[in-house]
Short mmCIF file of C-alpha atoms in Angstrom, two decimals:
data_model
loop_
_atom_site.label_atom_id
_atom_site.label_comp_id
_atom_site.label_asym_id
_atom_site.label_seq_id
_atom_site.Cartn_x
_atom_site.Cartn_y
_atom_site.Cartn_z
CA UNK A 18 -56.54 19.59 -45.62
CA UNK A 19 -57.57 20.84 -49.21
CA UNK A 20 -55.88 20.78 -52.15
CA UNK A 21 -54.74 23.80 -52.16
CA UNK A 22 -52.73 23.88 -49.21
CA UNK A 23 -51.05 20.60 -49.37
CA UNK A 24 -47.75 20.79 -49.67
CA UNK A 25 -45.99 18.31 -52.05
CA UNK A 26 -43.27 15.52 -49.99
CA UNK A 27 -40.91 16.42 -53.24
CA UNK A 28 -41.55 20.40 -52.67
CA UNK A 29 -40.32 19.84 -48.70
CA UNK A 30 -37.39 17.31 -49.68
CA UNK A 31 -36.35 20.42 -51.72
CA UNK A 32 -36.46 22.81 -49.41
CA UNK A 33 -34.78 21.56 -46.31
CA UNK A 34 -31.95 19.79 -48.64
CA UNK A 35 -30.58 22.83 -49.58
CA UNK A 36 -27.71 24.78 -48.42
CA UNK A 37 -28.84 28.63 -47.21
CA UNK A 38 -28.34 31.57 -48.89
CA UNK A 39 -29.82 34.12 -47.23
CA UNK A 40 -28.40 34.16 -44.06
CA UNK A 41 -25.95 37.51 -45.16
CA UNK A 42 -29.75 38.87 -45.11
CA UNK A 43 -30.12 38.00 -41.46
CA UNK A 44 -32.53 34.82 -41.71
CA UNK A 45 -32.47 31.92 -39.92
CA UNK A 46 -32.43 28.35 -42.23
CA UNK A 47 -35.79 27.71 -40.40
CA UNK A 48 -37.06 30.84 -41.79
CA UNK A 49 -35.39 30.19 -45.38
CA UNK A 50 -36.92 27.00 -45.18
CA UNK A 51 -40.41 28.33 -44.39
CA UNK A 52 -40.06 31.04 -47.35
CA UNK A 53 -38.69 28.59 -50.21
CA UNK A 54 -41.76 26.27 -48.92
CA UNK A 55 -44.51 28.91 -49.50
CA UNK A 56 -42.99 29.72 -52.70
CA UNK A 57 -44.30 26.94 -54.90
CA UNK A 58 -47.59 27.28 -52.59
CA UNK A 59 -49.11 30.40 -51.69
CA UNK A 60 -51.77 30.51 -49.19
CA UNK A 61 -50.39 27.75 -46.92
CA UNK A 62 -52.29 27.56 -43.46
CA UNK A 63 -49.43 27.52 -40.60
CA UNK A 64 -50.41 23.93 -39.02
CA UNK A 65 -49.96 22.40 -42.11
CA UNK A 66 -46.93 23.86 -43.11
CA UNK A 67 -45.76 23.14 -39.83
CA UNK A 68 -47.16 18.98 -40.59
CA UNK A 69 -45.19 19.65 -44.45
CA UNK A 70 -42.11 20.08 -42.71
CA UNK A 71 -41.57 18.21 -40.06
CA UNK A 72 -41.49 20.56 -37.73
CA UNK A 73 -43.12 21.83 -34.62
CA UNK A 74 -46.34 24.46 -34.76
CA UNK A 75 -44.74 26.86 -32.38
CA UNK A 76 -41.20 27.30 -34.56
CA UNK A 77 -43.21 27.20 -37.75
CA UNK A 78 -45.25 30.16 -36.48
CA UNK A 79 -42.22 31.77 -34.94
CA UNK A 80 -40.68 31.73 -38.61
CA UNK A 81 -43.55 33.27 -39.79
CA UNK A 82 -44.01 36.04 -37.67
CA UNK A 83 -40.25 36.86 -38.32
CA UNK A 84 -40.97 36.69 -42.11
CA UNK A 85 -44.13 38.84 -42.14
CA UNK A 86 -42.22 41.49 -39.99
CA UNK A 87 -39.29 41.39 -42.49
CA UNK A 88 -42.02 41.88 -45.51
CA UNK A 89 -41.39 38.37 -47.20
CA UNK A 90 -44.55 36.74 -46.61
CA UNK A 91 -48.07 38.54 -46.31
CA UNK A 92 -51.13 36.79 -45.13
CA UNK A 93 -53.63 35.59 -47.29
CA UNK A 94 -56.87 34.87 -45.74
CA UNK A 95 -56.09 31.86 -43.19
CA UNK A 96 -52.82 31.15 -44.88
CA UNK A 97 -49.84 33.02 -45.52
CA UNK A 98 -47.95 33.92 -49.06
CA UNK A 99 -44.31 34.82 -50.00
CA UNK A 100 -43.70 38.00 -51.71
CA UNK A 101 -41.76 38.18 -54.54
CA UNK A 102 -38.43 37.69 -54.70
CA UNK A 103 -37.63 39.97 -56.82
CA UNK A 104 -38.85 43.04 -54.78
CA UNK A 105 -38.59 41.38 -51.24
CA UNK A 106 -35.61 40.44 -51.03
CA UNK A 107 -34.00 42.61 -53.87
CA UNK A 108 -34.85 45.50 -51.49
CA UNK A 109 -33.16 43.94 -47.83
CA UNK A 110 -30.27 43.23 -50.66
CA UNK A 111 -30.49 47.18 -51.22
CA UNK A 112 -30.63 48.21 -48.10
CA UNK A 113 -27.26 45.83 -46.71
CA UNK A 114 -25.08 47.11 -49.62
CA UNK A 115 -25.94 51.04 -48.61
CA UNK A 116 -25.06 49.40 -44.92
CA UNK A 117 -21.72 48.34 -46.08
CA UNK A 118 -20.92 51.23 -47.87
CA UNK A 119 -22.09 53.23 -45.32
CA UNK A 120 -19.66 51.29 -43.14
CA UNK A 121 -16.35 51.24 -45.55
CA UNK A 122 -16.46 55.19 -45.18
CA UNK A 123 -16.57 54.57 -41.35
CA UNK A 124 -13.98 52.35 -41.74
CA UNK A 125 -11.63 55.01 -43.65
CA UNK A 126 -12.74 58.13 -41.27
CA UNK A 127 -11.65 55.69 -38.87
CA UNK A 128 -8.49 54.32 -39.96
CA UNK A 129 -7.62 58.23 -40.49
CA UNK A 130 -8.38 59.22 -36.75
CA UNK A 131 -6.18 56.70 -36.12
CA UNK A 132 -3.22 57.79 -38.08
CA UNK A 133 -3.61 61.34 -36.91
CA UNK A 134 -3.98 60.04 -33.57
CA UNK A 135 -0.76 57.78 -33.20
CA UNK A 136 0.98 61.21 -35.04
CA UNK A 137 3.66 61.87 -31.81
CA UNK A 138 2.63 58.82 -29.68
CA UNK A 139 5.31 57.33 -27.21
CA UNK A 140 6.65 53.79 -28.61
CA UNK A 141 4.69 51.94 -25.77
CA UNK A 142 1.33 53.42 -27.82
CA UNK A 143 2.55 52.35 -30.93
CA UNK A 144 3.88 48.56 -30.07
CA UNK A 145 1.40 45.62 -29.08
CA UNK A 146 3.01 42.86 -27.46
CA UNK A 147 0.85 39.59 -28.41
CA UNK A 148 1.47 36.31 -25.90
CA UNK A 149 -0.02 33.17 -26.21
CA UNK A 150 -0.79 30.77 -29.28
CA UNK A 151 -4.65 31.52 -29.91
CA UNK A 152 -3.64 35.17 -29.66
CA UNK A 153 -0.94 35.64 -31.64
CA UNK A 154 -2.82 33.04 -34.57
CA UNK A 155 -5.96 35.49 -34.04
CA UNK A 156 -3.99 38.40 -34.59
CA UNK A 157 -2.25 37.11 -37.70
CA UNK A 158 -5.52 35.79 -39.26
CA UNK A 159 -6.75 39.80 -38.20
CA UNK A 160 -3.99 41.69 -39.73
CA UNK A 161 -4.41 39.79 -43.54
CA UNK A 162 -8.21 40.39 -43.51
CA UNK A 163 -7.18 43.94 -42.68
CA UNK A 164 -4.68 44.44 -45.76
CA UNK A 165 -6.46 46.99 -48.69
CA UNK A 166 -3.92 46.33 -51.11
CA UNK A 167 -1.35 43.89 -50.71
CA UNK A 168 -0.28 41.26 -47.68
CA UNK A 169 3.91 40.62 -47.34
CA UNK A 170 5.13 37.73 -45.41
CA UNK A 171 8.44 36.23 -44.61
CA UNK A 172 8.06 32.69 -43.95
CA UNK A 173 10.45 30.73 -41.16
CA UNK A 174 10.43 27.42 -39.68
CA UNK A 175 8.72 26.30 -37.09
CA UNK A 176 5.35 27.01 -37.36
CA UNK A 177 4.41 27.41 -34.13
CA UNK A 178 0.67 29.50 -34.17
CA UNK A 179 -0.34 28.88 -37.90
CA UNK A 180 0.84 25.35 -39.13
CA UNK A 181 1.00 24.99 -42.82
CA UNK A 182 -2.43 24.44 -44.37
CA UNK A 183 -4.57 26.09 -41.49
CA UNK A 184 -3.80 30.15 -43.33
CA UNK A 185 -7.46 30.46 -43.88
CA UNK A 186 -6.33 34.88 -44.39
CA UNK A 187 -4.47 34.38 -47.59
CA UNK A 188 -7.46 32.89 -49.76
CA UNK A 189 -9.79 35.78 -48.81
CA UNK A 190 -7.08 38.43 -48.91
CA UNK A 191 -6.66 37.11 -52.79
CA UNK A 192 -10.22 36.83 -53.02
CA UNK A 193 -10.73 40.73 -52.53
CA UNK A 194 -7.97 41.46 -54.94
CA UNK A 195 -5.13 42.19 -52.57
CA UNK A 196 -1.56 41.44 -53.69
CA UNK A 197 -0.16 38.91 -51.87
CA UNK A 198 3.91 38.21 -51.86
CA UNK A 199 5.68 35.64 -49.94
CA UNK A 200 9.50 35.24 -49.40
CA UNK A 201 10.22 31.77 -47.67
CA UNK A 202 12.94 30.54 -46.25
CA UNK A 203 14.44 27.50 -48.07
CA UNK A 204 14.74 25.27 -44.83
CA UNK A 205 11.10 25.45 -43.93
CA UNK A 206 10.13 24.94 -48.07
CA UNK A 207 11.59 21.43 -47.28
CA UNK A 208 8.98 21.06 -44.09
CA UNK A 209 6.37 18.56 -44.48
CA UNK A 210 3.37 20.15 -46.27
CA UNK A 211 4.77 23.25 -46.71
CA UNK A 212 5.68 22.81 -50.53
CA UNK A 213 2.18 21.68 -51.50
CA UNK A 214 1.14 24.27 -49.42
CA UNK A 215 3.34 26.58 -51.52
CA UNK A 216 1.81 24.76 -54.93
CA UNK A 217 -1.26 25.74 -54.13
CA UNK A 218 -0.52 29.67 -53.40
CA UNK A 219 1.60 29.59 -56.89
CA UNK A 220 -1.55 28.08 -58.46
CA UNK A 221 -3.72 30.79 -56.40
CA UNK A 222 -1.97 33.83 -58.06
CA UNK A 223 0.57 34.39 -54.28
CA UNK A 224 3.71 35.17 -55.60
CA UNK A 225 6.64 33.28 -53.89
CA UNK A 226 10.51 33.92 -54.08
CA UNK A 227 13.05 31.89 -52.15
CA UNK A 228 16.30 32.50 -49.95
CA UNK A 229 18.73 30.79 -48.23
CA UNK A 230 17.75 32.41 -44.47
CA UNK A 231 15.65 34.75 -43.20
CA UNK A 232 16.17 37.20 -40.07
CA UNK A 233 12.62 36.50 -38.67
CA UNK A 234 9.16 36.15 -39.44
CA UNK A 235 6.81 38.78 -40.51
CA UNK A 236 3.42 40.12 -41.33
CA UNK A 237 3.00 43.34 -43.04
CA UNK A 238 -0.65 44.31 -44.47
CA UNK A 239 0.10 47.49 -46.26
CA UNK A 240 2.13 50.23 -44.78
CA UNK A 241 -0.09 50.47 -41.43
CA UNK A 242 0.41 47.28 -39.92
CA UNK A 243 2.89 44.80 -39.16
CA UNK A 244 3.31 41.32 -36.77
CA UNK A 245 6.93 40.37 -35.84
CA UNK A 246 7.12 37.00 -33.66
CA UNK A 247 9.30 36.71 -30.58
CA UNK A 248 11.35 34.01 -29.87
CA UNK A 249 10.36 32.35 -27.10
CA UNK A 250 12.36 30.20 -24.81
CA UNK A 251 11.77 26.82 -24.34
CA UNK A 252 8.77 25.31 -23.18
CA UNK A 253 7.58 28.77 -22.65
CA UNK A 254 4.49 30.98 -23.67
CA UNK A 255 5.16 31.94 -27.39
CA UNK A 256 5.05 35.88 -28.20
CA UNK A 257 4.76 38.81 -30.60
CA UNK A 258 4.90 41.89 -31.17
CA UNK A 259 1.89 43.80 -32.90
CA UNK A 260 3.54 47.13 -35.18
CA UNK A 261 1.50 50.30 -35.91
CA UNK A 262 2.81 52.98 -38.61
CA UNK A 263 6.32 54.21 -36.95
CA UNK A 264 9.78 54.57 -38.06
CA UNK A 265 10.49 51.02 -37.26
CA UNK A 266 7.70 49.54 -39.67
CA UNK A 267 9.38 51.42 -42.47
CA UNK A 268 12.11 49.35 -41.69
CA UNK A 269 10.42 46.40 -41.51
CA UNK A 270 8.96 47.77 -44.67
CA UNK A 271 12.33 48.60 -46.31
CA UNK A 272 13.96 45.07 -45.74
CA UNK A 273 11.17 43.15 -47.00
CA UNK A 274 11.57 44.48 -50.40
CA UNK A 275 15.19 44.44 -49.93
CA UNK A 276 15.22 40.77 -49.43
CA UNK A 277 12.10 40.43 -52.28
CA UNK A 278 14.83 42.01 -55.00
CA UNK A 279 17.41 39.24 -54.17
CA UNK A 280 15.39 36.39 -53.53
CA UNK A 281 15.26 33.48 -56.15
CA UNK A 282 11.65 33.73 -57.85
CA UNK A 283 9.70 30.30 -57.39
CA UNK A 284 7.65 29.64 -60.46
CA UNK A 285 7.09 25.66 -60.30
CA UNK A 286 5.38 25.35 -64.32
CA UNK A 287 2.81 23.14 -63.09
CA UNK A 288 0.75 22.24 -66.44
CA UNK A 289 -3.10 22.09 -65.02
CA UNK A 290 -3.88 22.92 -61.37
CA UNK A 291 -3.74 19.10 -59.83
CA UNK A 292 -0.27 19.50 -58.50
CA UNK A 293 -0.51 15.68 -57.37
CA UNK A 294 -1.81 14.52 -60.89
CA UNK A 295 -0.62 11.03 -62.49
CA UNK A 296 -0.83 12.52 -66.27
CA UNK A 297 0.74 15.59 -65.26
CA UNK A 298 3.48 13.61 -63.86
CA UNK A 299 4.29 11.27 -66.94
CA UNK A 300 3.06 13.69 -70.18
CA UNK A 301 6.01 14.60 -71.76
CA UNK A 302 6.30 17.63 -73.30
CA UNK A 303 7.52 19.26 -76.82
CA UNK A 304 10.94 20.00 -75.44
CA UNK A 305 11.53 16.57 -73.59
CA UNK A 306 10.62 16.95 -70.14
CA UNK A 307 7.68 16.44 -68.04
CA UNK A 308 5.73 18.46 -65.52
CA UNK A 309 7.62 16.58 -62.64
CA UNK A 310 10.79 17.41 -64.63
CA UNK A 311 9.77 20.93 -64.09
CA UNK A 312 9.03 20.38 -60.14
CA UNK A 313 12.41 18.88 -59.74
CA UNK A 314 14.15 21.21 -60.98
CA UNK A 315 12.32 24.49 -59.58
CA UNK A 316 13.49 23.11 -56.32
CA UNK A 317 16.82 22.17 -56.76
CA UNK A 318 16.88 25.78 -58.54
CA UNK A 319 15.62 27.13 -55.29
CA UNK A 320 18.41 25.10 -53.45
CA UNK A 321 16.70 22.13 -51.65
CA UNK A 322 19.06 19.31 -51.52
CA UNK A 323 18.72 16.08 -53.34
CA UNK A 324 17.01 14.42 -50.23
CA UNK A 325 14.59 17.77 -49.68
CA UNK A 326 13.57 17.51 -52.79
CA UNK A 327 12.90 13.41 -52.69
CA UNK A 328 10.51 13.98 -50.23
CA UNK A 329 8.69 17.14 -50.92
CA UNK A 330 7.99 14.94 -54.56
CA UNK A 331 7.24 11.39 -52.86
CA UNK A 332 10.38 9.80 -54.61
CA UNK A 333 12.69 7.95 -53.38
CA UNK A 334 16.31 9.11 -53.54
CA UNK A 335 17.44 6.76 -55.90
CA UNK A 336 14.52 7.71 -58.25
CA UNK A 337 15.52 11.08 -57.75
CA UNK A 338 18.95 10.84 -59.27
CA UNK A 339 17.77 8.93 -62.49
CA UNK A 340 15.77 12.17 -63.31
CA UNK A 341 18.29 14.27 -63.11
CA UNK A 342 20.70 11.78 -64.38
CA UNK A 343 18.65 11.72 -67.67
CA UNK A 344 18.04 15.71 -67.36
CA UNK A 345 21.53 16.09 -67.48
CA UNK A 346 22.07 13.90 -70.54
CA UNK A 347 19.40 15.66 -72.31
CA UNK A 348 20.94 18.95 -71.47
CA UNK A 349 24.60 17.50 -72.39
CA UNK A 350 26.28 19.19 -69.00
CA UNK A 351 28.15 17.59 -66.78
CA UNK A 352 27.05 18.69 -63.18
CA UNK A 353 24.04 19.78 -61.56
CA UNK A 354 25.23 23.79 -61.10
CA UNK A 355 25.38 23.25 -65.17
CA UNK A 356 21.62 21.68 -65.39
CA UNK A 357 20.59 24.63 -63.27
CA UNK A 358 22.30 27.36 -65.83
CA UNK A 359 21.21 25.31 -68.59
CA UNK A 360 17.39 24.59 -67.18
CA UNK A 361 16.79 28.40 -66.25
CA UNK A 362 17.78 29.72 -69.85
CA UNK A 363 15.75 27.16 -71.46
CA UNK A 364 12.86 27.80 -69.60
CA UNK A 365 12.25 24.03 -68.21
CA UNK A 366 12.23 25.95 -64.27
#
């Protein structure tokens, strides 16, 4: 082995360390591995980039056939060289985005067949019924990475096909710029995990408002779509019940911002984005209170009860009722209804 084909332990370490990038492009990590590799060293010979990296003859040569064909490595005598990156790969880069594109006007001449084509369907063409928990989760996860412009949901207790936590739809939804609204139901706020849950989506820019009850749950992404869970019986196979553009989703469509207007807006004043944070717990601020101060009473605001709102927080009951105890002393009022008046025309909730 010569000098000039030796590849450097440090040079390998490098290369197989790293996380891929270019599998969007359609490579393999063996092949991404091979390319970064013959970066730093042009003019490689196969068997001893093969030795280099630890890794058999046959898949090294494999990965290099693959490469040549895709035009990111050329041969160079009895050893091979990558291309440029620049031009290589700036051109598959090219030619994936004129893919997509190509593909998001499929994806509206599409979506417009469709609406033609449901135009004087029966009710049985326009209504999916879901059964089953990996179903009706796949559909849900479906219908947000389908919303365009904004994603509506009405949030109940229990959560039977998408615990709290496990909503992987919502980050990418707000990730692509849709709007995303939430009205939840102030029982299942008080579930366990659901308010940090709810922290998080504040922090995430997912507006959330709050009422008392709720009729059901639901899933609208835009005006097209909409998911409306069935109640199952006991012990049985859970349902749902998948909506396409109809009379009945504009009703669906119609009482969601019906119940957005009168629902209690959740803003929780979090100062910095560790919801959990010891310092954001204890600074107190200018006006006297302190980021938990502002937790506490965002939730009693939003109607939890005393012990809800002990255990969404960690505190003990007793705790509890020393902070609002001293709230109300700073806010000279008598009586929690009081704090709450007092509290939302100050601005501490």
């Amino acid at each position: 082995m010569d000098q000039h084909t030796y590849v450097p332990d440090a040079l390998v370490t490098r290369a197989r360390g790293r996380l891929p990038m270019l599998g969007a492009l359609g490579l393999t990590p063996d092949e991404e591995t091979v390319y970064r590799a013959l970066l730093s060293r042009p003019g490689t010979a196969a068997a001893e980039l093969a030795q280099a990296l630890a890794q058999s003859g046959s898949e090294v040569s494999a990965a290099l056939s693959r490469l040549v064909a895709h035009g990111l490595v050329v041969r160079a005598g009895n050893g091979f060289t990558a291309a440029p990156p620049a031009v290589a790969l700036g051109a598959m880069i090219s030619e994936r985005r004129d893919a997509l594109r190509t593909a998001e006007l499929g994806l509206a001449a599409f979506a417009e067949e469709h609406r033609a084509a449901m135009v004087g369907r029966s009710i049985s063409e326009l209504i999916e019924v879901i059964t089953g928990i990996d179903a009706i989760r796949h559909r849900f996860l479906q219908l947000q990475h389908a919303a365009r412009t904004q994603l509506r949901n009405f949030v109940t207790a229990p959560f039977i096909a998408v615990p709290p936590g496990e909503n992987t739809g919502e980050d990418a939804a707000i990730d692509r710029g849709v709007e995303v609204r939430v009205v939840i139901e102030r029982s299942a706020l008080a579930e366990p995990r659901t308010f940090h849950e709810t922290v998080a989506s504040l922090h995430n820019g997912v507006k959330v408002r709050v009422v008392k009850e709720l009729p059901m749950k639901l899933v609208l992404a835009d005006a097209d779509i909409g998911l409306v869970p069935l109640a199952a019986e006991p012990y049985g196979e859970p349902g749902a019940v998948l909506l396409h553009r109809s009379g009945l989703l504009a009703a669906l469509d119609a009482l969601f911002e019906s119940t957005w207007q009168h629902a209690h807006p959740l803003d929780l004043s979090i100062a910095g984005t560790d919801p959990a944070a010891a310092d954001d717990l204890t600074e107190r601020q200018p006006d006297g209170i302190t980021p938990l101060d502002r937790k506490i009473l965002a939730l009693l605001v939003a109607g939890l009860t005393d012990q809800a709102v002990a255990t969404q927080l960690n505190l003990s009951l007793r705790t509890l009722q020393r902070h609002l105890r001293r709230l109300m002393d700073l806010a000279v009022v008598d009586n929690r209804m009081q704090l709450g008046w007092y509290a939302a025309h100050q601005g501490w909730a």
